[in-house]
Amino acid sequence: MLEKRRPLPVKEAIERVMKRVTHLSNETVPLEEAYGRILAEPIRASHHVPPFDRSPYDGFAVRSSDTKGASGESRLSFRVIDHIGAGAVSEHTVGEREAVRIMTGAPMPEGADAVVMLEQTVINKNTFTIRKPFEPLENVSLKGEDAKEGEIIVEAGTFIHPGVVAVLATFGYANVTVAKKPVVGLLATGTELVDVSEPLEPGKIRNSNGPMIAAQLARMGIDCRLLGSLPDDEDACFELVKKAVEECDAVITTGGVSVGDFDFLPAVYARLGADVLFNKVQMRPGSVTTVAHVNETFLFGLSGNPSACFVGFELFARPALLALMGNDKPYLPYEKAILDADFTKPNPFNRFIRAVYTSTRSGARIRPAGFNKSNSVTSIARGNAFIVLPGGTRGFQKGDEVDVLIIGSEEGVSSWELN
Amino acid sequence: MLEKRRPLPVKEAIERVMKRVTHLSNETVPLEEAYGRILAEPIRASHHVPPFDRSPYDGFAVRSSDTKGASGESRLSFRVIDHIGAGAVSEHTVGEREAVRIMTGAPMPEGADAVVMLEQTVINKNTFTIRKPFEPLENVSLKGEDAKEGEIIVEAGTFIHPGVVAVLATFGYANVTVAKKPVVGLLATGTELVDVSEPLEPGKIRNSNGPMIAAQLARMGIDCRLLGSLPDDEDACFELVKKAVEECDAVITTGGVSVGDFDFLPAVYARLGADVLFNKVQMRPGSVTTVAHVNETFLFGLSGNPSACFVGFELFARPALLALMGNDKPYLPYEKAILDADFTKPNPFNRFIRAVYTSTRSGARIRPAGFNKSNSVTSIARGNAFIVLPGGTRGFQKGDEVDVLIIGSEEGVSSWELN
């Protein structure tokens, strides 16, 4: 337990969290449910791809040696001896000036080593002529050119996106070994909070952090258990958090980590015997973010302020939860962009400003998403990125290149301005 | 029906698809299920945010006029007359040199117009002293500073991401009006295809496009109906596609759109009376991609080659399906990046090369994801982006800046290299 609130640099705070990560165990899911999970074992090619020499076009399989000397003036004629669709295997061997009509994807017949595309021929009943010679293996997709049997195609720890699904299907993975999802519990604190369906009363606001975090988790493919609100009493708080820790791999709380008279969480962490990894970070918003760890369970104590809560989740909870599943890319994607606003007042803390990131023909631009305080909720809704301004003595001006973390990555763009 | 296969420019092909988009109807879902859906009505602020003047800190609410003249040499003393947590409303009016102990988020008591932060005080039982004067409204979050009642916070057509969920919760949207999801049917064609759980036989390959497209749809939050494989017979094909068109908003087929003897789809489109928007596009891979439209149903005829199928889906099916839901950002996000490979051979067609996009401290880099043919499956698995090379006479070299479409946007990065 830290005695005093010494703000940690963001990078060090993230490192302290990530050092505590241990991998969850694995489970097997049907391929249809594998999208979005984290691969727990590498995908190894169970056979060559293609599994046999095949034709990439509709056309005729021939012996390239028979095509020598073909030209516009001296067309060469071939006789069609068989006709095979994809999936079929010709029983014929292609001999001199013979050809097999072949469809895209069909295996090359014996004897043939080149494919004449349909549009390269003039057909006359059971024969056709060509006007150019073909090289050995011309227009042939070679066995193993895409993947060799035994080759590792995708490493463990990879997010299973649609391309990974395609490879799993190719190699017959009807069932896939993936990391189990973490069990995440969600507890709101704050005597001012009413539920979304309740009317507002004087002094009250609706609990927006709970649904927001549930959606942040859903974006990562993780469900959450809504464990309700922490009561306004330290003993009851302790019992509730203790039970949550026993049930969950991570317990996320919002509010209650500050120094107010009703902020019981620091005391609860102490009574649980949790290691408080930090309780103050050199960042705005979210400086009061606390992360503790006990019995392999993470306790993410996020701010009750919506923007601060959102930032704390994405910076600390997101990478930890993904890394629990062994994901090798747990951090938010980042970009560079040109700042479209001034931040002339220097700030000693790192700032994560909710912002709108836009791709343009001349490069990426970024501007604040609106009202820019830790308690803002509208800027989270309007933003799709964070502007990252490192703490220090200098301000930032319109036109400066800044770092950006992309948080609205499921969203696309309204139009393409490509070259 | 096009008589001849005239390859359309990609941009024009996309425009032809998007012009046929009509909006699906709406439905209402509980807030907990709103993440990932498309908002069908704007979110309007049902009250000011904050709904009342409130304290952003733990501290003491005072009258700023009482703090005039405070300094280190001449500290001023205040008497605490009440103590309120967040959610509570003080019944007292703050008078001369009086203060109310106030928690973060609690409403300002009558009379007070500034908040002294806890750390700005020296407390002695029921009184405290300050050493600096406070301005009117200093440390006060003003009613409506984040949002004004009646203001539109998020427009219809927006993807409901976690920040939008937070705003929905704030304004009491326990139920949310969203666009219905399109009903999408999936039909594989190809006599060479066996199912993922079946053993390979000579000439056969496993159907990887079906599971891949199901995952591409899942990434967009859309389910699909697996309608099986198209039979090797035109009449049976017609009946199956006809039934699919009646049931679905979009029918996606893979394979069967080429000019091979078993490519029945062109004939099926004709018998259905479908408008064939195009059946050839100036792009590699995926030049045979066909899109047709009949009775408000889209028919996406994608290539049977995995890479070509993948590209065709992302370029045409993705924006159309999102736009059916009224989504205002249906296109893949794009970036600029520095090319890490040579493409010296000019190509008259636009190329969409499966690639690995990496953010670095000095900017974004892009390299091909491996084997680069339309029938490659491994490059889809290894890639997270497309390199977009416009068709034309020039090649591209290492170090050139190129356009990139981001397709692995759910994935993060393995480390942060921020300034």
JSON list of C-alpha atoms in Angstrom, two decimals, chain A residues 14 31 35 47 51-52 54 58 83 85-87 89 101 103 107 141 145-147 151-154 159 161-167 169-174 191-192 196-197 200 202-208 211-212 215-216 218-219 258-263 315 318 328-336 357 359-361 371 373 375-378 380-383 403 405 409-419, chain B residues 14 31 35 47 51-52 54 58 83 85-87 89 101 103 107 141 145-147 151-154 159 161-167 169-174 191-192 196-197 200 202-208 211-212 215-216 218-219 258-263 310 315 318 328-336 357 359-361 371 373 375-378 380-383 403 405 409-419:
[
{"chain": "A", "resi": 14, "resn": "ILE", "atom": "CA", "xyz": [1.23, 0.66, -17.69]},
{"chain": "A", "resi": 31, "resn": "LEU", "atom": "CA", "xyz": [-14.85, -22.33, -35.92]},
{"chain": "A", "resi": 35, "resn": "TYR", "atom": "CA", "xyz": [-13.98, -14.70, -34.75]},
{"chain": "A", "resi": 47, "resn": "HIS", "atom": "CA", "xyz": [-1.10, -29.63, -46.10]},
{"chain": "A", "resi": 51, "resn": "PRO", "atom": "CA", "xyz": [-2.68, -28.99, -52.25]},
{"chain": "A", "resi": 52, "resn": "PHE", "atom": "CA", "xyz": [-1.94, -29.82, -55.91]},
{"chain": "A", "resi": 54, "resn": "ARG", "atom": "CA", "xyz": [-3.89, -26.33, -60.37]},
{"chain": "A", "resi": 58, "resn": "ASP", "atom": "CA", "xyz": [-10.55, -21.29, -67.26]},
{"chain": "A", "resi": 83, "resn": "HIS", "atom": "CA", "xyz": [-13.18, -31.76, -69.88]},
{"chain": "A", "resi": 85, "resn": "GLY", "atom": "CA", "xyz": [-14.44, -28.92, -63.65]},
{"chain": "A", "resi": 86, "resn": "ALA", "atom": "CA", "xyz": [-12.95, -27.84, -60.38]},
{"chain": "A", "resi": 87, "resn": "GLY", "atom": "CA", "xyz": [-12.98, -30.71, -57.92]},
{"chain": "A", "resi": 89, "resn": "VAL", "atom": "CA", "xyz": [-9.49, -35.20, -61.57]},
{"chain": "A", "resi": 101, "resn": "ARG", "atom": "CA", "xyz": [-10.48, -28.32, -70.97]},
{"chain": "A", "resi": 103, "resn": "MET", "atom": "CA", "xyz": [-11.80, -24.86, -65.01]},
{"chain": "A", "resi": 107, "resn": "PRO", "atom": "CA", "xyz": [-5.92, -29.95, -60.76]},
{"chain": "A", "resi": 141, "resn": "SER", "atom": "CA", "xyz": [-0.62, -22.40, -59.57]},
{"chain": "A", "resi": 145, "resn": "GLU", "atom": "CA", "xyz": [3.24, -21.87, -53.47]},
{"chain": "A", "resi": 146, "resn": "ASP", "atom": "CA", "xyz": [0.96, -20.20, -50.91]},
{"chain": "A", "resi": 147, "resn": "ALA", "atom": "CA", "xyz": [1.88, -22.40, -47.92]},
{"chain": "A", "resi": 151, "resn": "GLU", "atom": "CA", "xyz": [4.70, -24.14, -41.93]},
{"chain": "A", "resi": 152, "resn": "ILE", "atom": "CA", "xyz": [3.37, -21.92, -39.14]},
{"chain": "A", "resi": 153, "resn": "ILE", "atom": "CA", "xyz": [0.90, -19.55, -40.76]},
{"chain": "A", "resi": 154, "resn": "VAL", "atom": "CA", "xyz": [-0.37, -17.64, -37.74]},
{"chain": "A", "resi": 159, "resn": "PHE", "atom": "CA", "xyz": [-6.54, -11.88, -32.70]},
{"chain": "A", "resi": 161, "resn": "HIS", "atom": "CA", "xyz": [-9.90, -11.81, -37.63]},
{"chain": "A", "resi": 162, "resn": "PRO", "atom": "CA", "xyz": [-11.66, -12.94, -40.81]},
{"chain": "A", "resi": 163, "resn": "GLY", "atom": "CA", "xyz": [-8.39, -13.72, -42.61]},
{"chain": "A", "resi": 164, "resn": "VAL", "atom": "CA", "xyz": [-7.34, -16.00, -39.76]},
{"chain": "A", "resi": 165, "resn": "VAL", "atom": "CA", "xyz": [-10.74, -17.68, -39.96]},
{"chain": "A", "resi": 166, "resn": "ALA", "atom": "CA", "xyz": [-10.10, -18.36, -43.66]},
{"chain": "A", "resi": 167, "resn": "VAL", "atom": "CA", "xyz": [-6.83, -20.11, -42.83]},
{"chain": "A", "resi": 169, "resn": "ALA", "atom": "CA", "xyz": [-11.07, -23.29, -42.44]},
{"chain": "A", "resi": 170, "resn": "THR", "atom": "CA", "xyz": [-8.49, -24.11, -45.11]},
{"chain": "A", "resi": 171, "resn": "PHE", "atom": "CA", "xyz": [-6.64, -26.43, -42.76]},
{"chain": "A", "resi": 172, "resn": "GLY", "atom": "CA", "xyz": [-9.72, -28.09, -41.38]},
{"chain": "A", "resi": 173, "resn": "TYR", "atom": "CA", "xyz": [-9.81, -26.52, -37.92]},
{"chain": "A", "resi": 174, "resn": "ALA", "atom": "CA", "xyz": [-13.48, -27.23, -37.23]},
{"chain": "A", "resi": 191, "resn": "THR", "atom": "CA", "xyz": [-24.39, 8.11, -4.09]},
{"chain": "A", "resi": 192, "resn": "GLU", "atom": "CA", "xyz": [-25.35, 10.58, -6.82]},
{"chain": "A", "resi": 196, "resn": "VAL", "atom": "CA", "xyz": [-30.56, 4.83, -16.79]},
{"chain": "A", "resi": 197, "resn": "SER", "atom": "CA", "xyz": [-34.28, 4.10, -16.57]},
{"chain": "A", "resi": 200, "resn": "LEU", "atom": "CA", "xyz": [-33.42, 12.47, -12.42]},
{"chain": "A", "resi": 202, "resn": "PRO", "atom": "CA", "xyz": [-32.07, 17.13, -7.64]},
{"chain": "A", "resi": 203, "resn": "GLY", "atom": "CA", "xyz": [-28.37, 16.43, -7.16]},
{"chain": "A", "resi": 204, "resn": "LYS", "atom": "CA", "xyz": [-28.49, 13.13, -9.05]},
{"chain": "A", "resi": 205, "resn": "ILE", "atom": "CA", "xyz": [-27.10, 12.06, -12.42]},
{"chain": "A", "resi": 206, "resn": "ARG", "atom": "CA", "xyz": [-27.52, 8.82, -14.33]},
{"chain": "A", "resi": 207, "resn": "ASN", "atom": "CA", "xyz": [-24.85, 6.17, -14.20]},
{"chain": "A", "resi": 208, "resn": "SER", "atom": "CA", "xyz": [-23.27, 6.41, -17.64]},
{"chain": "A", "resi": 211, "resn": "PRO", "atom": "CA", "xyz": [-23.05, 1.03, -19.67]},
{"chain": "A", "resi": 212, "resn": "MET", "atom": "CA", "xyz": [-20.01, 2.73, -21.24]},
{"chain": "A", "resi": 215, "resn": "ALA", "atom": "CA", "xyz": [-19.58, -1.39, -24.27]},
{"chain": "A", "resi": 216, "resn": "GLN", "atom": "CA", "xyz": [-15.81, -0.91, -24.03]},
{"chain": "A", "resi": 218, "resn": "ALA", "atom": "CA", "xyz": [-18.04, -5.64, -25.67]},
{"chain": "A", "resi": 219, "resn": "ARG", "atom": "CA", "xyz": [-15.78, -3.97, -28.23]},
{"chain": "A", "resi": 258, "resn": "SER", "atom": "CA", "xyz": [-10.34, 9.85, -4.65]},
{"chain": "A", "resi": 259, "resn": "VAL", "atom": "CA", "xyz": [-9.78, 11.44, -1.25]},
{"chain": "A", "resi": 260, "resn": "GLY", "atom": "CA", "xyz": [-13.39, 12.34, -0.50]},
{"chain": "A", "resi": 261, "resn": "ASP", "atom": "CA", "xyz": [-15.02, 11.26, 2.73]},
{"chain": "A", "resi": 262, "resn": "PHE", "atom": "CA", "xyz": [-17.06, 8.61, 0.90]},
{"chain": "A", "resi": 263, "resn": "ASP", "atom": "CA", "xyz": [-14.15, 7.20, -1.10]},
{"chain": "A", "resi": 315, "resn": "LEU", "atom": "CA", "xyz": [-4.96, 2.91, -21.09]},
{"chain": "A", "resi": 318, "resn": "ARG", "atom": "CA", "xyz": [-7.77, -2.75, -22.14]},
{"chain": "A", "resi": 328, "resn": "ASP", "atom": "CA", "xyz": [0.26, -10.03, -28.60]},
{"chain": "A", "resi": 329, "resn": "LYS", "atom": "CA", "xyz": [-1.18, -6.68, -29.71]},
{"chain": "A", "resi": 330, "resn": "PRO", "atom": "CA", "xyz": [-3.04, -5.39, -26.67]},
{"chain": "A", "resi": 331, "resn": "TYR", "atom": "CA", "xyz": [-2.43, -1.65, -27.05]},
{"chain": "A", "resi": 332, "resn": "LEU", "atom": "CA", "xyz": [-4.56, 0.88, -28.87]},
{"chain": "A", "resi": 333, "resn": "PRO", "atom": "CA", "xyz": [-3.32, 1.54, -32.40]},
{"chain": "A", "resi": 334, "resn": "TYR", "atom": "CA", "xyz": [-1.53, 4.85, -32.81]},
{"chain": "A", "resi": 335, "resn": "GLU", "atom": "CA", "xyz": [-0.96, 7.32, -35.61]},
{"chain": "A", "resi": 336, "resn": "LYS", "atom": "CA", "xyz": [0.60, 10.68, -36.25]},
{"chain": "A", "resi": 357, "resn": "TYR", "atom": "CA", "xyz": [-9.31, 11.97, -36.18]},
{"chain": "A", "resi": 359, "resn": "SER", "atom": "CA", "xyz": [-7.96, 11.05, -42.87]},
{"chain": "A", "resi": 360, "resn": "THR", "atom": "CA", "xyz": [-7.60, 13.48, -45.74]},
{"chain": "A", "resi": 361, "resn": "ARG", "atom": "CA", "xyz": [-5.89, 13.34, -49.09]},
{"chain": "A", "resi": 371, "resn": "PHE", "atom": "CA", "xyz": [-15.80, 20.22, -24.16]},
{"chain": "A", "resi": 373, "resn": "LYS", "atom": "CA", "xyz": [-12.81, 18.42, -18.98]},
{"chain": "A", "resi": 375, "resn": "ASN", "atom": "CA", "xyz": [-16.24, 15.16, -16.38]},
{"chain": "A", "resi": 376, "resn": "SER", "atom": "CA", "xyz": [-17.30, 15.65, -20.00]},
{"chain": "A", "resi": 377, "resn": "VAL", "atom": "CA", "xyz": [-19.47, 12.95, -21.51]},
{"chain": "A", "resi": 378, "resn": "THR", "atom": "CA", "xyz": [-20.21, 14.55, -24.89]},
{"chain": "A", "resi": 380, "resn": "ILE", "atom": "CA", "xyz": [-16.38, 10.82, -25.59]},
{"chain": "A", "resi": 381, "resn": "ALA", "atom": "CA", "xyz": [-19.42, 10.41, -27.80]},
{"chain": "A", "resi": 382, "resn": "ARG", "atom": "CA", "xyz": [-18.07, 12.77, -30.44]},
{"chain": "A", "resi": 383, "resn": "GLY", "atom": "CA", "xyz": [-14.49, 11.54, -30.42]},
{"chain": "A", "resi": 403, "resn": "ASP", "atom": "CA", "xyz": [0.65, 11.40, -31.48]},
{"chain": "A", "resi": 405, "resn": "LEU", "atom": "CA", "xyz": [-4.39, 6.89, -30.18]},
{"chain": "A", "resi": 409, "resn": "SER", "atom": "CA", "xyz": [-11.46, 1.76, -34.75]},
{"chain": "A", "resi": 410, "resn": "GLU", "atom": "CA", "xyz": [-14.68, -0.10, -35.58]},
{"chain": "A", "resi": 411, "resn": "GLU", "atom": "CA", "xyz": [-15.88, 2.99, -37.40]},
{"chain": "A", "resi": 412, "resn": "GLY", "atom": "CA", "xyz": [-15.10, 3.73, -40.97]},
{"chain": "A", "resi": 413, "resn": "VAL", "atom": "CA", "xyz": [-15.02, 6.95, -42.97]},
{"chain": "A", "resi": 414, "resn": "SER", "atom": "CA", "xyz": [-17.72, 8.81, -44.84]},
{"chain": "A", "resi": 415, "resn": "SER", "atom": "CA", "xyz": [-15.88, 8.86, -48.15]},
{"chain": "A", "resi": 416, "resn": "TRP", "atom": "CA", "xyz": [-12.64, 7.79, -49.74]},
{"chain": "A", "resi": 417, "resn": "GLU", "atom": "CA", "xyz": [-10.18, 10.43, -50.78]},
{"chain": "A", "resi": 418, "resn": "LEU", "atom": "CA", "xyz": [-7.59, 8.15, -52.29]},
{"chain": "A", "resi": 419, "resn": "ASN", "atom": "CA", "xyz": [-5.13, 9.04, -55.03]},
{"chain": "B", "resi": 14, "resn": "ILE", "atom": "CA", "xyz": [-18.73, 1.52, -55.80]},
{"chain": "B", "resi": 31, "resn": "LEU", "atom": "CA", "xyz": [-29.36, 0.06, -24.14]},
{"chain": "B", "resi": 35, "resn": "TYR", "atom": "CA", "xyz": [-23.29, -1.23, -28.81]},
{"chain": "B", "resi": 47, "resn": "HIS", "atom": "CA", "xyz": [-31.43, 18.03, -19.85]},
{"chain": "B", "resi": 51, "resn": "PRO", "atom": "CA", "xyz": [-27.84, 19.23, -14.73]},
{"chain": "B", "resi": 52, "resn": "PHE", "atom": "CA", "xyz": [-26.87, 21.66, -11.95]},
{"chain": "B", "resi": 54, "resn": "ARG", "atom": "CA", "xyz": [-21.61, 21.25, -9.14]},
{"chain": "B", "resi": 58, "resn": "ASP", "atom": "CA", "xyz": [-13.65, 17.49, -2.88]},
{"chain": "B", "resi": 83, "resn": "HIS", "atom": "CA", "xyz": [-21.46, 18.42, 4.93]},
{"chain": "B", "resi": 85, "resn": "GLY", "atom": "CA", "xyz": [-21.89, 13.98, -0.41]},
{"chain": "B", "resi": 86, "resn": "ALA", "atom": "CA", "xyz": [-22.55, 13.62, -4.12]},
{"chain": "B", "resi": 87, "resn": "GLY", "atom": "CA", "xyz": [-26.24, 13.09, -4.73]},
{"chain": "B", "resi": 89, "resn": "VAL", "atom": "CA", "xyz": [-28.57, 18.64, -1.67]},
{"chain": "B", "resi": 101, "resn": "ARG", "atom": "CA", "xyz": [-18.07, 20.61, 2.97]},
{"chain": "B", "resi": 103, "resn": "MET", "atom": "CA", "xyz": [-17.76, 16.11, -2.42]},
{"chain": "B", "resi": 107, "resn": "PRO", "atom": "CA", "xyz": [-24.52, 20.33, -6.29]},
{"chain": "B", "resi": 141, "resn": "SER", "atom": "CA", "xyz": [-18.69, 22.99, -13.06]},
{"chain": "B", "resi": 145, "resn": "GLU", "atom": "CA", "xyz": [-21.29, 23.54, -19.78]},
{"chain": "B", "resi": 146, "resn": "ASP", "atom": "CA", "xyz": [-20.97, 20.07, -21.37]},
{"chain": "B", "resi": 147, "resn": "ALA", "atom": "CA", "xyz": [-24.36, 20.00, -23.12]},
{"chain": "B", "resi": 151, "resn": "GLU", "atom": "CA", "xyz": [-28.89, 20.18, -28.23]},
{"chain": "B", "resi": 152, "resn": "ILE", "atom": "CA", "xyz": [-28.23, 17.33, -30.68]},
{"chain": "B", "resi": 153, "resn": "ILE", "atom": "CA", "xyz": [-25.27, 15.42, -29.31]},
{"chain": "B", "resi": 154, "resn": "VAL", "atom": "CA", "xyz": [-24.98, 12.59, -31.82]},
{"chain": "B", "resi": 159, "resn": "PHE", "atom": "CA", "xyz": [-22.13, 3.80, -35.18]},
{"chain": "B", "resi": 161, "resn": "HIS", "atom": "CA", "xyz": [-19.55, 3.04, -29.87]},
{"chain": "B", "resi": 162, "resn": "PRO", "atom": "CA", "xyz": [-18.93, 3.12, -26.11]},
{"chain": "B", "resi": 163, "resn": "GLY", "atom": "CA", "xyz": [-18.88, 6.93, -25.99]},
{"chain": "B", "resi": 164, "resn": "VAL", "atom": "CA", "xyz": [-22.29, 7.06, -27.64]},
{"chain": "B", "resi": 165, "resn": "VAL", "atom": "CA", "xyz": [-23.53, 4.50, -25.12]},
{"chain": "B", "resi": 166, "resn": "ALA", "atom": "CA", "xyz": [-22.36, 6.83, -22.33]},
{"chain": "B", "resi": 167, "resn": "VAL", "atom": "CA", "xyz": [-24.43, 9.68, -23.75]},
{"chain": "B", "resi": 169, "resn": "ALA", "atom": "CA", "xyz": [-27.22, 6.43, -20.60]},
{"chain": "B", "resi": 170, "resn": "THR", "atom": "CA", "xyz": [-26.77, 10.04, -19.46]},
{"chain": "B", "resi": 171, "resn": "PHE", "atom": "CA", "xyz": [-30.00, 11.09, -21.13]},
{"chain": "B", "resi": 172, "resn": "GLY", "atom": "CA", "xyz": [-31.99, 8.10, -19.95]},
{"chain": "B", "resi": 173, "resn": "TYR", "atom": "CA", "xyz": [-32.29, 6.19, -23.21]},
{"chain": "B", "resi": 174, "resn": "ALA", "atom": "CA", "xyz": [-33.06, 2.81, -21.65]},
{"chain": "B", "resi": 191, "resn": "THR", "atom": "CA", "xyz": [-17.72, -28.40, -57.04]},
{"chain": "B", "resi": 192, "resn": "GLU", "atom": "CA", "xyz": [-14.19, -28.52, -55.61]},
{"chain": "B", "resi": 196, "resn": "VAL", "atom": "CA", "xyz": [-14.18, -27.56, -43.01]},
{"chain": "B", "resi": 197, "resn": "SER", "atom": "CA", "xyz": [-14.76, -30.78, -41.07]},
{"chain": "B", "resi": 200, "resn": "LEU", "atom": "CA", "xyz": [-9.48, -33.51, -48.34]},
{"chain": "B", "resi": 202, "resn": "PRO", "atom": "CA", "xyz": [-7.80, -35.36, -54.67]},
{"chain": "B", "resi": 203, "resn": "GLY", "atom": "CA", "xyz": [-8.78, -32.17, -56.50]},
{"chain": "B", "resi": 204, "resn": "LYS", "atom": "CA", "xyz": [-10.74, -30.80, -53.55]},
{"chain": "B", "resi": 205, "resn": "ILE", "atom": "CA", "xyz": [-10.11, -27.90, -51.19]},
{"chain": "B", "resi": 206, "resn": "ARG", "atom": "CA", "xyz": [-11.99, -26.80, -48.12]},
{"chain": "B", "resi": 207, "resn": "ASN", "atom": "CA", "xyz": [-14.49, -23.96, -48.32]},
{"chain": "B", "resi": 208, "resn": "SER", "atom": "CA", "xyz": [-12.69, -21.12, -46.58]},
{"chain": "B", "resi": 211, "resn": "PRO", "atom": "CA", "xyz": [-16.42, -18.96, -42.77]},
{"chain": "B", "resi": 212, "resn": "MET", "atom": "CA", "xyz": [-14.32, -15.94, -43.79]},
{"chain": "B", "resi": 215, "resn": "ALA", "atom": "CA", "xyz": [-16.47, -13.41, -39.90]},
{"chain": "B", "resi": 216, "resn": "GLN", "atom": "CA", "xyz": [-16.31, -10.30, -42.09]},
{"chain": "B", "resi": 218, "resn": "ALA", "atom": "CA", "xyz": [-19.57, -10.59, -37.71]},
{"chain": "B", "resi": 219, "resn": "ARG", "atom": "CA", "xyz": [-16.97, -7.81, -37.59]},
{"chain": "B", "resi": 258, "resn": "SER", "atom": "CA", "xyz": [-16.51, -16.18, -64.15]},
{"chain": "B", "resi": 259, "resn": "VAL", "atom": "CA", "xyz": [-16.77, -17.48, -67.69]},
{"chain": "B", "resi": 260, "resn": "GLY", "atom": "CA", "xyz": [-16.21, -21.17, -66.94]},
{"chain": "B", "resi": 261, "resn": "ASP", "atom": "CA", "xyz": [-18.65, -23.78, -68.15]},
{"chain": "B", "resi": 262, "resn": "PHE", "atom": "CA", "xyz": [-19.99, -24.26, -64.60]},
{"chain": "B", "resi": 263, "resn": "ASP", "atom": "CA", "xyz": [-20.38, -20.54, -63.84]},
{"chain": "B", "resi": 310, "resn": "PHE", "atom": "CA", "xyz": [-11.99, -10.86, -49.38]},
{"chain": "B", "resi": 315, "resn": "LEU", "atom": "CA", "xyz": [-14.85, -2.86, -51.23]},
{"chain": "B", "resi": 318, "resn": "ARG", "atom": "CA", "xyz": [-19.18, -3.73, -46.60]},
{"chain": "B", "resi": 328, "resn": "ASP", "atom": "CA", "xyz": [-22.79, 7.60, -42.38]},
{"chain": "B", "resi": 329, "resn": "LYS", "atom": "CA", "xyz": [-19.23, 6.16, -42.33]},
{"chain": "B", "resi": 330, "resn": "PRO", "atom": "CA", "xyz": [-19.50, 2.93, -44.29]},
{"chain": "B", "resi": 331, "resn": "TYR", "atom": "CA", "xyz": [-16.07, 2.89, -45.94]},
{"chain": "B", "resi": 332, "resn": "LEU", "atom": "CA", "xyz": [-12.88, 1.31, -44.65]},
{"chain": "B", "resi": 333, "resn": "PRO", "atom": "CA", "xyz": [-10.65, 3.82, -42.87]},
{"chain": "B", "resi": 334, "resn": "TYR", "atom": "CA", "xyz": [-7.65, 4.91, -44.88]},
{"chain": "B", "resi": 335, "resn": "GLU", "atom": "CA", "xyz": [-4.16, 6.15, -44.13]},
{"chain": "B", "resi": 336, "resn": "LYS", "atom": "CA", "xyz": [-0.97, 7.12, -45.88]},
{"chain": "B", "resi": 357, "resn": "TYR", "atom": "CA", "xyz": [0.54, -1.86, -41.71]},
{"chain": "B", "resi": 359, "resn": "SER", "atom": "CA", "xyz": [2.91, 2.45, -36.89]},
{"chain": "B", "resi": 360, "resn": "THR", "atom": "CA", "xyz": [6.40, 3.55, -35.95]},
{"chain": "B", "resi": 361, "resn": "ARG", "atom": "CA", "xyz": [7.82, 6.55, -34.19]},
{"chain": "B", "resi": 371, "resn": "PHE", "atom": "CA", "xyz": [2.21, -14.47, -51.32]},
{"chain": "B", "resi": 373, "resn": "LYS", "atom": "CA", "xyz": [-2.00, -13.79, -55.90]},
{"chain": "B", "resi": 375, "resn": "ASN", "atom": "CA", "xyz": [-5.97, -17.28, -54.78]},
{"chain": "B", "resi": 376, "resn": "SER", "atom": "CA", "xyz": [-3.73, -16.71, -51.75]},
{"chain": "B", "resi": 377, "resn": "VAL", "atom": "CA", "xyz": [-5.28, -17.38, -48.38]},
{"chain": "B", "resi": 378, "resn": "THR", "atom": "CA", "xyz": [-2.20, -16.89, -46.15]},
{"chain": "B", "resi": 380, "resn": "ILE", "atom": "CA", "xyz": [-5.29, -12.48, -45.82]},
{"chain": "B", "resi": 381, "resn": "ALA", "atom": "CA", "xyz": [-4.43, -14.10, -42.52]},
{"chain": "B", "resi": 382, "resn": "ARG", "atom": "CA", "xyz": [-1.17, -12.22, -42.20]},
{"chain": "B", "resi": 383, "resn": "GLY", "atom": "CA", "xyz": [-2.39, -8.85, -43.40]},
{"chain": "B", "resi": 403, "resn": "ASP", "atom": "CA", "xyz": [-2.64, 4.92, -49.84]},
{"chain": "B", "resi": 405, "resn": "LEU", "atom": "CA", "xyz": [-7.01, 0.83, -46.41]},
{"chain": "B", "resi": 409, "resn": "SER", "atom": "CA", "xyz": [-8.97, -2.34, -37.28]},
{"chain": "B", "resi": 410, "resn": "GLU", "atom": "CA", "xyz": [-10.07, -4.43, -34.29]},
{"chain": "B", "resi": 411, "resn": "GLU", "atom": "CA", "xyz": [-6.45, -5.29, -33.68]},
{"chain": "B", "resi": 412, "resn": "GLY", "atom": "CA", "xyz": [-4.11, -3.17, -31.66]},
{"chain": "B", "resi": 413, "resn": "VAL", "atom": "CA", "xyz": [-0.35, -2.84, -31.59]},
{"chain": "B", "resi": 414, "resn": "SER", "atom": "CA", "xyz": [2.27, -4.77, -29.69]},
{"chain": "B", "resi": 415, "resn": "SER", "atom": "CA", "xyz": [3.86, -1.71, -28.09]},
{"chain": "B", "resi": 416, "resn": "TRP", "atom": "CA", "xyz": [3.54, 2.03, -27.99]},
{"chain": "B", "resi": 417, "resn": "GLU", "atom": "CA", "xyz": [6.25, 4.12, -29.57]},
{"chain": "B", "resi": 418, "resn": "LEU", "atom": "CA", "xyz": [4.87, 7.49, -28.67]},
{"chain": "B", "resi": 419, "resn": "ASN", "atom": "CA", "xyz": [6.86, 10.66, -28.18]}
]
